[in-house]
PDB file of C-alpha atoms in Angstrom:
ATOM      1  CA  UNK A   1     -19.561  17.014 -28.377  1.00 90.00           C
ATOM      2  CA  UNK A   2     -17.319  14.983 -26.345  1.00 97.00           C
ATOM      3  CA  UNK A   3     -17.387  15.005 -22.602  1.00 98.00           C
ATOM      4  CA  UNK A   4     -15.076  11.997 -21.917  1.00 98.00           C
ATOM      5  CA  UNK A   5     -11.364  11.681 -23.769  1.00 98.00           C
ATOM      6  CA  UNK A   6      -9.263   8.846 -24.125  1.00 98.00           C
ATOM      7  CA  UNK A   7      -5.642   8.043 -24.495  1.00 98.00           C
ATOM      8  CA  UNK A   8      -4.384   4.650 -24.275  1.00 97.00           C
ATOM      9  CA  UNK A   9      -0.550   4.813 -23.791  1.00 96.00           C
ATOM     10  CA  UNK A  10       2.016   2.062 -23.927  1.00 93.00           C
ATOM     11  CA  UNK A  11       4.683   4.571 -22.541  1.00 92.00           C
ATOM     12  CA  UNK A  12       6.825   5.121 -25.453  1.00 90.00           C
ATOM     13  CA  UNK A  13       7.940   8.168 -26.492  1.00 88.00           C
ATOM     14  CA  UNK A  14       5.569   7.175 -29.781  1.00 85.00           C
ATOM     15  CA  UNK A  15       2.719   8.229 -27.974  1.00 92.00           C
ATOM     16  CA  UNK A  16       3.447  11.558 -26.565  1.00 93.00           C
ATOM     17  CA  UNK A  17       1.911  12.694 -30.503  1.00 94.00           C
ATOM     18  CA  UNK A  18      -1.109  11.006 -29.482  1.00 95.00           C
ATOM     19  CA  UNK A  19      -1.195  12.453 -25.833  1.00 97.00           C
ATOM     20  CA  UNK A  20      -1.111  16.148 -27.663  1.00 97.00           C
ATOM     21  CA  UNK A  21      -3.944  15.330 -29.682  1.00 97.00           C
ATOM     22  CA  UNK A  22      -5.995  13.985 -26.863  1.00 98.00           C
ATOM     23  CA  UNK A  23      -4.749  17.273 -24.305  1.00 98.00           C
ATOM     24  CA  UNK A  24      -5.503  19.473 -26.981  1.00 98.00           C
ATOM     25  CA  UNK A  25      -9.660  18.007 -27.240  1.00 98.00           C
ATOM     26  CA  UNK A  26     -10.110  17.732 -23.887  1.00 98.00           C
ATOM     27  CA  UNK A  27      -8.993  21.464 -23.266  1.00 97.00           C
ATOM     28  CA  UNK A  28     -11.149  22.460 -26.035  1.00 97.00           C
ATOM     29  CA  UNK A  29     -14.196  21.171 -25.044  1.00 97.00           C
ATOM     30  CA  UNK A  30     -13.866  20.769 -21.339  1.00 97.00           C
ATOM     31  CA  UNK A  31     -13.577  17.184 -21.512  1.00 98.00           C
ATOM     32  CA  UNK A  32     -12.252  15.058 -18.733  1.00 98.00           C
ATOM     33  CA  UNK A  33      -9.063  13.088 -20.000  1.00 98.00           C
ATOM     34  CA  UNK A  34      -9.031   9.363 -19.612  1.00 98.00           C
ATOM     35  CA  UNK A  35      -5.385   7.996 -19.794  1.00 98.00           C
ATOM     36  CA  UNK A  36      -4.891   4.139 -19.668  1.00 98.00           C
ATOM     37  CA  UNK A  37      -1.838   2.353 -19.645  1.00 97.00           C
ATOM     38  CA  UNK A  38      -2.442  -1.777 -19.723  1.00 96.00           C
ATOM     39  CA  UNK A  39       0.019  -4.264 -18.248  1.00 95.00           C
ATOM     40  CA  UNK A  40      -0.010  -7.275 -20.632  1.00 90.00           C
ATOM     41  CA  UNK A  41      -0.439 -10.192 -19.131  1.00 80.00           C
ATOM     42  CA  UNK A  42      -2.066 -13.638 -19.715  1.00 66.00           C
ATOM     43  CA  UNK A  43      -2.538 -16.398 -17.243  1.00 52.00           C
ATOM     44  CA  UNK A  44       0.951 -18.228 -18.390  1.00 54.00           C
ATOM     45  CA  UNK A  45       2.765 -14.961 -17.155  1.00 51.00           C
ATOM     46  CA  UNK A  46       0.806 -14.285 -13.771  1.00 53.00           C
ATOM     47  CA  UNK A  47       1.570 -16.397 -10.717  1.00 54.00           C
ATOM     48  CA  UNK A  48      -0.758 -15.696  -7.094  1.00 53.00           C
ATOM     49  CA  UNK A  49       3.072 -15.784  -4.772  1.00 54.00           C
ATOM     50  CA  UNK A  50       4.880 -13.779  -7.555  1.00 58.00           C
ATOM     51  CA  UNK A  51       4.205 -10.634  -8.721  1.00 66.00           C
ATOM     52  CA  UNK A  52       6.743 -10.666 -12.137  1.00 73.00           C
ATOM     53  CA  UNK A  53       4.733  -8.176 -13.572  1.00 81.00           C
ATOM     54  CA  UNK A  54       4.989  -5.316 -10.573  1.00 86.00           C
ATOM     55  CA  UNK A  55       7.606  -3.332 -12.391  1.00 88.00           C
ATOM     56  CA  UNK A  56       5.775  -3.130 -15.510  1.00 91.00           C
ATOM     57  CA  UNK A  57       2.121  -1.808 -13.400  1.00 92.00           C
ATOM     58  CA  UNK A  58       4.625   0.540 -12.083  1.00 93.00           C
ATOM     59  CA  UNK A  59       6.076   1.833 -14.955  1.00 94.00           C
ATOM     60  CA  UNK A  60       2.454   1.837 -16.298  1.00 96.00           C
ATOM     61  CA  UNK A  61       1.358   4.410 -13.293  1.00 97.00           C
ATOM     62  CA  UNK A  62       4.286   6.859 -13.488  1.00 97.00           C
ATOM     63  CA  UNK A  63       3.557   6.825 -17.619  1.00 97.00           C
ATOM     64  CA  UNK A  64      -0.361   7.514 -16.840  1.00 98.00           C
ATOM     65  CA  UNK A  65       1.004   9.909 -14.039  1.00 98.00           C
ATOM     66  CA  UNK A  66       2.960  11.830 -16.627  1.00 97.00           C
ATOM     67  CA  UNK A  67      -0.069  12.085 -19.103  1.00 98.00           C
ATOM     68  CA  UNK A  68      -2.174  13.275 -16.149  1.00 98.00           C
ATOM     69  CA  UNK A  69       0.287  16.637 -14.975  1.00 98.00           C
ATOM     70  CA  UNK A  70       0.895  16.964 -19.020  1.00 97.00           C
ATOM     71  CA  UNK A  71      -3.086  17.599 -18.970  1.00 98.00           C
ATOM     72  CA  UNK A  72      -3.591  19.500 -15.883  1.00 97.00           C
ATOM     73  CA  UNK A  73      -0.802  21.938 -16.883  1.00 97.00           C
ATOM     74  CA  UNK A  74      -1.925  22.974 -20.254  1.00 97.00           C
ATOM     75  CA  UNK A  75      -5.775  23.633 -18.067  1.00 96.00           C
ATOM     76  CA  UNK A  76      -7.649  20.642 -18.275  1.00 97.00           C
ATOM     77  CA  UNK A  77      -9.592  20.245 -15.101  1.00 95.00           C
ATOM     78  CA  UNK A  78     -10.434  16.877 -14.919  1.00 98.00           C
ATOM     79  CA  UNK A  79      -8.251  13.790 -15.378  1.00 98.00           C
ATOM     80  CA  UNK A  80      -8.293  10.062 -14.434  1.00 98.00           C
ATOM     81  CA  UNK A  81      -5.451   7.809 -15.091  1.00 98.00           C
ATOM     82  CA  UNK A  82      -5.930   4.150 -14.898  1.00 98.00           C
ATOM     83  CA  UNK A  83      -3.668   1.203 -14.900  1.00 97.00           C
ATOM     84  CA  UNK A  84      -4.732  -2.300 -15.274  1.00 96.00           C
ATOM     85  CA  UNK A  85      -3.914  -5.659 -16.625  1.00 94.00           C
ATOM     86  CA  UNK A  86      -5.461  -8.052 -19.305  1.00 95.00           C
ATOM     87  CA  UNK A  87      -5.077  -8.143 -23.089  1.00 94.00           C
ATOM     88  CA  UNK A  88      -4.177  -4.616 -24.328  1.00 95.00           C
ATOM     89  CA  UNK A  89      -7.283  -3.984 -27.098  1.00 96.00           C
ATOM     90  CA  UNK A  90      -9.702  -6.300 -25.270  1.00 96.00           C
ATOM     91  CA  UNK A  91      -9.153  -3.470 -22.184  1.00 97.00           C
ATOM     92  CA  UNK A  92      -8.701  -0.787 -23.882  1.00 98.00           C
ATOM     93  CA  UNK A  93     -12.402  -1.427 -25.785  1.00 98.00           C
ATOM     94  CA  UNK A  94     -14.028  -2.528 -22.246  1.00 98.00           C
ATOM     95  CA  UNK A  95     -12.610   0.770 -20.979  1.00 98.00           C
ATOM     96  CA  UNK A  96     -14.102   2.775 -23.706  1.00 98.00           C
ATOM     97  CA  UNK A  97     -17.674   1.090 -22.587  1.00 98.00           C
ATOM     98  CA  UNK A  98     -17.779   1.049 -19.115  1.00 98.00           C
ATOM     99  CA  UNK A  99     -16.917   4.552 -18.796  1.00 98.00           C
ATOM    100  CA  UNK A 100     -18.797   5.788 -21.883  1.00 98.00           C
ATOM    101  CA  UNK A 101     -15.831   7.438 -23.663  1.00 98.00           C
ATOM    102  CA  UNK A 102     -16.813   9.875 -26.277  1.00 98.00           C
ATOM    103  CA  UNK A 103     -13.654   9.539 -28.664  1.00 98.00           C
ATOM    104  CA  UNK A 104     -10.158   7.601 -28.499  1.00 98.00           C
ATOM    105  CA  UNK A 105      -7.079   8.829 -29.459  1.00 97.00           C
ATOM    106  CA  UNK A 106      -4.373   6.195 -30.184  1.00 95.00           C
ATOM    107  CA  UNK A 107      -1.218   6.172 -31.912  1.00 91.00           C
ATOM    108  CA  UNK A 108      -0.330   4.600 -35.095  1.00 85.00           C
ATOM    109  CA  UNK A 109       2.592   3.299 -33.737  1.00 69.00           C
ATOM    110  CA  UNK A 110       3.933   3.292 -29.940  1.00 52.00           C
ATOM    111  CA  UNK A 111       6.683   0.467 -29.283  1.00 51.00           C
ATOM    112  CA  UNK A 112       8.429  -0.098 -32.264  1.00 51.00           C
ATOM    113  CA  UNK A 113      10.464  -3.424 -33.456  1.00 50.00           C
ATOM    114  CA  UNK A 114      10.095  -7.212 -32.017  1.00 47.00           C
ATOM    115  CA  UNK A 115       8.266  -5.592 -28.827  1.00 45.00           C
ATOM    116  CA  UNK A 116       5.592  -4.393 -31.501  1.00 45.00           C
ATOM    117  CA  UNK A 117       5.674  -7.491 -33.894  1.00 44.00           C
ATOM    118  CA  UNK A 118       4.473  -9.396 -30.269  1.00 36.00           C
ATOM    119  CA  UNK A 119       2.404  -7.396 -29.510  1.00 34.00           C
ATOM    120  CA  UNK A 120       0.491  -7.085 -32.607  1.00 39.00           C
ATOM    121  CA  UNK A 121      -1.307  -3.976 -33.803  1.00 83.00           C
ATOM    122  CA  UNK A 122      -3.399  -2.758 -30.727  1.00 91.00           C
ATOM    123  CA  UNK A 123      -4.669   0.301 -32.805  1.00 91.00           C
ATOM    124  CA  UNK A 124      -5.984  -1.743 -35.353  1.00 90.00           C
ATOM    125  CA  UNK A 125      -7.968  -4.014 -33.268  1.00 93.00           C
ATOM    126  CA  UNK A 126      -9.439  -0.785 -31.504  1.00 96.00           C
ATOM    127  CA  UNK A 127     -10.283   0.854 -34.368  1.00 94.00           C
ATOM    128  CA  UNK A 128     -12.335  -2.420 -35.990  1.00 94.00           C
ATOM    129  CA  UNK A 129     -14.220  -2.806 -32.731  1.00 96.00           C
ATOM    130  CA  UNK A 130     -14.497   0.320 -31.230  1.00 97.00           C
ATOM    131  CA  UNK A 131     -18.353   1.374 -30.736  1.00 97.00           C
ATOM    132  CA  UNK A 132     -16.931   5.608 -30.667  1.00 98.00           C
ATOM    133  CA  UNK A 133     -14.569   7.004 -33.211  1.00 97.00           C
ATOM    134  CA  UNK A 134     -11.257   6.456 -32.913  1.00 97.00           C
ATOM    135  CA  UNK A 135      -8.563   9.500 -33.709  1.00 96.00           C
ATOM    136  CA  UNK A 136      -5.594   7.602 -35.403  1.00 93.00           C
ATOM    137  CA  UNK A 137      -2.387   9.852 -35.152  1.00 92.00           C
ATOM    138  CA  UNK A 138      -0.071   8.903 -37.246  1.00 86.00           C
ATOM    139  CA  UNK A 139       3.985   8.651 -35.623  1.00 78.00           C
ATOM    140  CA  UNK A 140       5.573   6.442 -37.651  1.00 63.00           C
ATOM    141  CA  UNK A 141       8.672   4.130 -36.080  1.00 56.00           C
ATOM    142  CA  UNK A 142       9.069   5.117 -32.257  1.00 46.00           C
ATOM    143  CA  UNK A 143      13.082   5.493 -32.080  1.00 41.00           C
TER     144      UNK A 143
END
C-alpha cells in the first residue's frame, strides 16, 4: 500500500510523535522513509557572498540525520534524508510529487510560540493541497 513514507521535520522535539508514526509505517510495510527538513528562506534573507542561513541547513541535516539512524535502528532498510531551502509547504508538496510519496506524516504542531505564529501553519497548507493523504498526528504545544 505504500512504498514511499514521508516525514517533514522542523527539528523540534514536537515532531519526534510524528517521526514514530512515520518509522512505525515504513517498518510495516517495507517502505523507504523520506525525511525532509526545509531551510526557510525567501530572496530578502539570501545573499550570493553570504551564506546567513548555513547554520540553519546544518541544523536541518543533523535533524534529518537523526530521523534517518531513528529509522534504520528500529529495521527499516531504506532511508533518504533531504535538506533544502524554499518556502516550507510549497517544498514540502513539490517533494511529495517529484518523488511520488505514497503518504505524509506531519505534526500538528512542531515549533511552538512567535516562531510558529511566523511561520504560519505548514500542516495545514499540506494537508489542503496535498495530492496523497496526509497522517495528521496530533502533539499539541512543543515545550
Amino acid at each position: 500500500m505504500y512504498d514511499r513514507v514521508l516525514v517533514p521535520t522542523d527539528g523540534s522535539e514536537g515532531t519526534n510523535e510524528a517521526v514514530t508514526h512515520a518509522i512505525d509505517i515504513a517498518e510495516q510495510y517495507g517502505a523507504t522513509l523520506h525525511t525532509l527538513y526545509v531551510v526557510e528562506s525567501t530572496r530578502s534573507n539570501e545573499t550570493p557572498d553570504d551564506d546567513p542561513l548555513h547554520r540553519v541547513q546544518e541544523a536541518g541535516q543533523k535533524a534529518v540525520d537523526r530521523i534517518a539512524k531513528r529509522a534504520q535502528d528500529a529495521g527499516v532498510t531504506s532511508v533518504e534524508a533531504t535538506v533544502t531551502r524554499g518556502v516550507p509547504a510549497t517544498e514540502i508538496l513539490t517533494y511529495v510529487s517529484e518523488m511520488e510519496i505514497d503518504i505524509a506524516v506531519m505534526a500538528t504542531a512542531g515549533r511552538s510560540g512567535e516562531s510558529r505564529d511566523l511561520l504560519g501553519s505548514i500542516s495545514e497548507s499540506v494537508v489542503r493541497e496535498s495530492p496523497v493523504p496526509v497522517l495528521l498526528v496530533n502533539v499539541g504545544e512543543a515545550v
